[in-house]
Amino acid sequence: MKRFTILMNYFDDSKMVIDVFKSLVGNRLEVKEDEKYLIFDYEFDNIDDINNLFLSLGAELMVNIIGYTSSYEDRLKEEKEVALELIESLTSGMYDIKSALLSLDEIKNKSRILELILESSGIDAEFIRSFSENNLNVSQASKNMFIHRNTMNYKIEKLYELSGFDLKSFIDAYILYTLAK
């Protein structure tokens, strides 16, 4: 899977970090480096291996690691723009879009982030607000929204398939509702 990882560049020797990461993902690695960020573009499936590598490396080098690893292969460019905005407000750790949004008290550009998540799902902010305000109850929400129950379930499933956000999960619904308000 095509991915990117962005790290705040607090390293004295970023070449060593790049070499260690290259040993995990192989030669399919493209790196953009500046004073503020290290941006890795690569192909790799297991996000946990990537995050654990950087967290271990940070502990070993005694460096505060702040990083973000992509979630969407088909929307890398859009997610990268969102990630660069989010990473500025994150505390130390490795994040994906869900964990980043959960950890932030203040989220800037909510509508743009919501667009990234909802893209091609057939769901809009009003759908999320209404579903959440009906206690995540499909029957109740479908009646109040004048949508057939099966249509509502289809849209919720499609959102999950495209974004990994499950509106029937309290945490995911909370994140989306926060963005939709």
mmCIF file of C-alpha atoms in Angstrom:
data_model
loop_
_atom_site.group_PDB
_atom_site.id
_atom_site.type_symbol
_atom_site.label_atom_id
_atom_site.label_comp_id
_atom_site.label_asym_id
_atom_site.label_seq_id
_atom_site.Cartn_x
_atom_site.Cartn_y
_atom_site.Cartn_z
ATOM 1 C CA MET A 1 0.000 0.000 0.000
ATOM 2 C CA LYS A 2 1.297 3.454 -0.862
ATOM 3 C CA ARG A 3 1.782 5.566 2.261
ATOM 4 C CA PHE A 4 3.491 8.607 3.609
ATOM 5 C CA THR A 5 4.853 9.404 7.035
ATOM 6 C CA ILE A 6 5.640 12.910 8.201
ATOM 7 C CA LEU A 7 7.970 13.471 11.144
ATOM 8 C CA MET A 8 8.814 16.724 12.822
ATOM 9 C CA ASN A 9 12.555 17.018 12.154
ATOM 10 C CA TYR A 10 14.119 17.166 15.610
ATOM 11 C CA PHE A 11 17.003 14.890 14.632
ATOM 12 C CA ASP A 12 20.676 15.818 14.782
ATOM 13 C CA ASP A 13 21.396 13.205 12.114
ATOM 14 C CA SER A 14 18.383 12.714 9.868
ATOM 15 C CA LYS A 15 20.449 10.560 7.468
ATOM 16 C CA MET A 16 20.641 7.860 10.131
ATOM 17 C CA VAL A 17 16.839 7.974 10.577
ATOM 18 C CA ILE A 18 16.364 7.707 6.812
ATOM 19 C CA ASP A 19 18.755 4.723 6.621
ATOM 20 C CA VAL A 20 16.966 2.903 9.454
ATOM 21 C CA PHE A 21 13.591 3.490 7.800
ATOM 22 C CA LYS A 22 14.969 2.374 4.439
ATOM 23 C CA SER A 23 16.003 -0.919 6.077
ATOM 24 C CA LEU A 24 12.315 -1.497 6.974
ATOM 25 C CA VAL A 25 10.637 -0.481 3.713
ATOM 26 C CA GLY A 26 13.434 -1.184 1.237
ATOM 27 C CA ASN A 27 14.411 0.966 -1.717
ATOM 28 C CA ARG A 28 10.832 2.022 -2.493
ATOM 29 C CA LEU A 29 11.424 5.118 -0.386
ATOM 30 C CA GLU A 30 11.344 8.753 -1.430
ATOM 31 C CA VAL A 31 12.343 11.341 1.169
ATOM 32 C CA LYS A 32 11.771 15.083 1.294
ATOM 33 C CA GLU A 33 13.701 16.822 4.033
ATOM 34 C CA ASP A 34 13.696 20.374 5.280
ATOM 35 C CA GLU A 35 14.377 22.084 8.600
ATOM 36 C CA LYS A 36 10.881 21.397 9.883
ATOM 37 C CA TYR A 37 9.811 18.011 8.437
ATOM 38 C CA LEU A 38 10.977 14.666 7.151
ATOM 39 C CA ILE A 39 8.403 13.386 4.641
ATOM 40 C CA PHE A 40 8.665 9.748 3.600
ATOM 41 C CA ASP A 41 6.734 8.377 0.594
ATOM 42 C CA TYR A 42 6.892 4.582 0.290
ATOM 43 C CA GLU A 43 4.978 1.323 -0.153
ATOM 44 C CA PHE A 44 4.352 -0.726 2.984
ATOM 45 C CA ASP A 45 1.301 -2.355 4.543
ATOM 46 C CA ASN A 46 1.780 -2.570 8.298
ATOM 47 C CA ILE A 47 1.279 0.838 9.901
ATOM 48 C CA ASP A 48 2.078 -0.565 13.375
ATOM 49 C CA ASP A 49 5.600 -1.593 12.299
ATOM 50 C CA ILE A 50 6.226 1.917 11.007
ATOM 51 C CA ASN A 51 4.929 3.653 14.110
ATOM 52 C CA ASN A 52 6.799 1.288 16.458
ATOM 53 C CA LEU A 53 10.029 1.828 14.516
ATOM 54 C CA PHE A 54 9.847 5.603 14.903
ATOM 55 C CA LEU A 55 8.772 5.483 18.555
ATOM 56 C CA SER A 56 11.657 3.099 19.357
ATOM 57 C CA LEU A 57 14.068 5.254 17.391
ATOM 58 C CA GLY A 58 12.920 8.341 19.288
ATOM 59 C CA ALA A 59 13.470 6.603 22.631
ATOM 60 C CA GLU A 60 16.894 5.373 21.545
ATOM 61 C CA LEU A 61 17.990 8.796 20.278
ATOM 62 C CA MET A 62 16.207 10.589 23.147
ATOM 63 C CA VAL A 63 14.276 12.709 20.665
ATOM 64 C CA ASN A 64 10.661 13.786 20.936
ATOM 65 C CA ILE A 65 8.878 11.980 18.064
ATOM 66 C CA ILE A 66 5.871 13.675 16.516
ATOM 67 C CA GLY A 67 4.697 11.838 13.424
ATOM 68 C CA TYR A 68 1.738 11.106 11.195
ATOM 69 C CA THR A 69 1.267 8.058 8.948
ATOM 70 C CA SER A 70 -1.289 8.109 6.140
ATOM 71 C CA SER A 71 -4.542 6.155 6.117
ATOM 72 C CA TYR A 72 -5.810 6.583 2.531
ATOM 73 C CA GLU A 73 -3.891 5.210 -0.428
ATOM 74 C CA ASP A 74 -6.157 6.805 -3.015
ATOM 75 C CA ARG A 75 -6.113 10.295 -1.471
ATOM 76 C CA LEU A 76 -2.469 10.743 -0.498
ATOM 77 C CA LYS A 77 -2.114 14.302 -1.770
ATOM 78 C CA GLU A 78 -5.205 15.591 0.040
ATOM 79 C CA GLU A 79 -4.346 13.721 3.235
ATOM 80 C CA LYS A 80 -0.773 15.035 3.174
ATOM 81 C CA GLU A 81 -2.088 18.622 3.168
ATOM 82 C CA VAL A 82 -4.355 17.809 6.124
ATOM 83 C CA ALA A 83 -1.530 15.981 7.929
ATOM 84 C CA LEU A 84 0.812 18.968 7.645
ATOM 85 C CA GLU A 85 -1.842 21.118 9.332
ATOM 86 C CA LEU A 86 -2.639 18.572 12.038
ATOM 87 C CA ILE A 87 0.950 17.709 12.946
ATOM 88 C CA GLU A 88 1.628 21.264 14.072
ATOM 89 C CA SER A 89 -0.804 20.816 16.984
ATOM 90 C CA LEU A 90 0.066 17.262 18.038
ATOM 91 C CA THR A 91 2.040 16.249 21.108
ATOM 92 C CA SER A 92 4.663 13.517 20.957
ATOM 93 C CA GLY A 93 3.647 10.193 19.458
ATOM 94 C CA MET A 94 2.771 8.607 16.127
ATOM 95 C CA TYR A 95 -0.678 9.280 14.707
ATOM 96 C CA ASP A 96 -3.067 8.335 11.948
ATOM 97 C CA ILE A 97 -6.062 10.497 11.084
ATOM 98 C CA LYS A 98 -8.340 9.060 13.816
ATOM 99 C CA SER A 99 -5.823 9.263 16.623
ATOM 100 C CA ALA A 100 -4.737 12.746 15.544
ATOM 101 C CA LEU A 101 -8.309 14.056 15.537
ATOM 102 C CA LEU A 102 -9.051 12.410 18.898
ATOM 103 C CA SER A 103 -6.021 13.952 20.557
ATOM 104 C CA LEU A 104 -6.652 17.546 19.446
ATOM 105 C CA ASP A 105 -8.752 19.915 21.513
ATOM 106 C CA GLU A 106 -8.954 22.474 18.718
ATOM 107 C CA ILE A 107 -9.262 21.320 15.101
ATOM 108 C CA LYS A 108 -8.668 23.838 12.317
ATOM 109 C CA ASN A 109 -10.189 23.459 8.834
ATOM 110 C CA LYS A 110 -12.850 21.014 10.010
ATOM 111 C CA SER A 111 -14.788 21.152 6.749
ATOM 112 C CA ARG A 112 -11.719 20.245 4.657
ATOM 113 C CA ILE A 113 -10.850 17.314 6.922
ATOM 114 C CA LEU A 114 -14.463 16.148 6.847
ATOM 115 C CA GLU A 115 -14.459 16.342 3.024
ATOM 116 C CA LEU A 116 -11.365 14.120 2.922
ATOM 117 C CA ILE A 117 -13.051 11.524 5.145
ATOM 118 C CA LEU A 118 -16.477 11.606 3.462
ATOM 119 C CA GLU A 119 -15.273 11.709 -0.147
ATOM 120 C CA SER A 120 -17.355 9.444 -2.432
ATOM 121 C CA SER A 121 -19.392 8.013 0.471
ATOM 122 C CA GLY A 122 -22.703 9.729 -0.293
ATOM 123 C CA ILE A 123 -22.793 11.111 3.252
ATOM 124 C CA ASP A 124 -22.665 14.775 4.175
ATOM 125 C CA ALA A 125 -22.305 16.745 7.419
ATOM 126 C CA GLU A 126 -26.083 16.942 7.893
ATOM 127 C CA PHE A 127 -26.346 13.144 7.707
ATOM 128 C CA ILE A 128 -23.679 12.786 10.423
ATOM 129 C CA ARG A 129 -25.274 15.391 12.678
ATOM 130 C CA SER A 130 -28.728 13.859 12.340
ATOM 131 C CA PHE A 131 -27.530 10.273 12.822
ATOM 132 C CA SER A 132 -25.504 11.259 15.903
ATOM 133 C CA GLU A 133 -28.339 13.303 17.384
ATOM 134 C CA ASN A 134 -30.556 10.209 17.030
ATOM 135 C CA ASN A 135 -28.189 8.293 19.347
ATOM 136 C CA LEU A 136 -26.584 6.295 16.500
ATOM 137 C CA ASN A 137 -29.872 4.425 16.148
ATOM 138 C CA VAL A 138 -30.432 3.481 12.497
ATOM 139 C CA SER A 139 -34.196 2.947 12.861
ATOM 140 C CA GLN A 140 -34.809 6.201 14.664
ATOM 141 C CA ALA A 141 -32.502 8.220 12.420
ATOM 142 C CA SER A 142 -33.918 6.775 9.198
ATOM 143 C CA LYS A 143 -37.462 7.742 10.276
ATOM 144 C CA ASN A 144 -36.417 11.268 11.238
ATOM 145 C CA MET A 145 -34.357 11.739 8.083
ATOM 146 C CA PHE A 146 -36.972 10.168 5.765
ATOM 147 C CA ILE A 147 -34.403 7.678 4.452
ATOM 148 C CA HIS A 148 -35.095 3.976 4.071
ATOM 149 C CA ARG A 149 -33.306 1.971 6.760
ATOM 150 C CA ASN A 150 -31.459 -0.158 4.180
ATOM 151 C CA THR A 151 -30.277 2.963 2.337
ATOM 152 C CA MET A 152 -28.952 4.375 5.598
ATOM 153 C CA ASN A 153 -27.132 1.125 6.403
ATOM 154 C CA TYR A 154 -25.687 1.067 2.884
ATOM 155 C CA LYS A 155 -24.326 4.621 3.250
ATOM 156 C CA ILE A 156 -22.842 3.858 6.669
ATOM 157 C CA GLU A 157 -21.149 0.705 5.300
ATOM 158 C CA LYS A 158 -19.828 2.565 2.259
ATOM 159 C CA LEU A 159 -18.342 5.258 4.525
ATOM 160 C CA TYR A 160 -16.616 2.559 6.551
ATOM 161 C CA GLU A 161 -15.218 0.848 3.436
ATOM 162 C CA LEU A 162 -13.877 4.115 1.988
ATOM 163 C CA SER A 163 -12.609 5.808 5.125
ATOM 164 C CA GLY A 164 -12.306 3.338 7.986
ATOM 165 C CA PHE A 165 -14.736 5.459 10.019
ATOM 166 C CA ASP A 166 -17.676 3.440 11.389
ATOM 167 C CA LEU A 167 -20.616 5.685 12.264
ATOM 168 C CA LYS A 168 -22.009 2.912 14.483
ATOM 169 C CA SER A 169 -18.903 3.174 16.680
ATOM 170 C CA PHE A 170 -19.156 5.814 19.387
ATOM 171 C CA ILE A 171 -15.557 7.039 18.982
ATOM 172 C CA ASP A 172 -15.776 7.335 15.193
ATOM 173 C CA ALA A 173 -19.199 8.985 15.376
ATOM 174 C CA TYR A 174 -17.843 11.413 17.980
ATOM 175 C CA ILE A 175 -14.925 12.389 15.730
ATOM 176 C CA LEU A 176 -17.171 12.898 12.712
ATOM 177 C CA TYR A 177 -19.816 14.743 14.735
ATOM 178 C CA THR A 178 -17.129 17.097 16.097
ATOM 179 C CA LEU A 179 -16.010 17.830 12.533
ATOM 180 C CA ALA A 180 -19.597 18.228 11.296
ATOM 181 C CA LYS A 181 -20.704 20.721 13.983
#
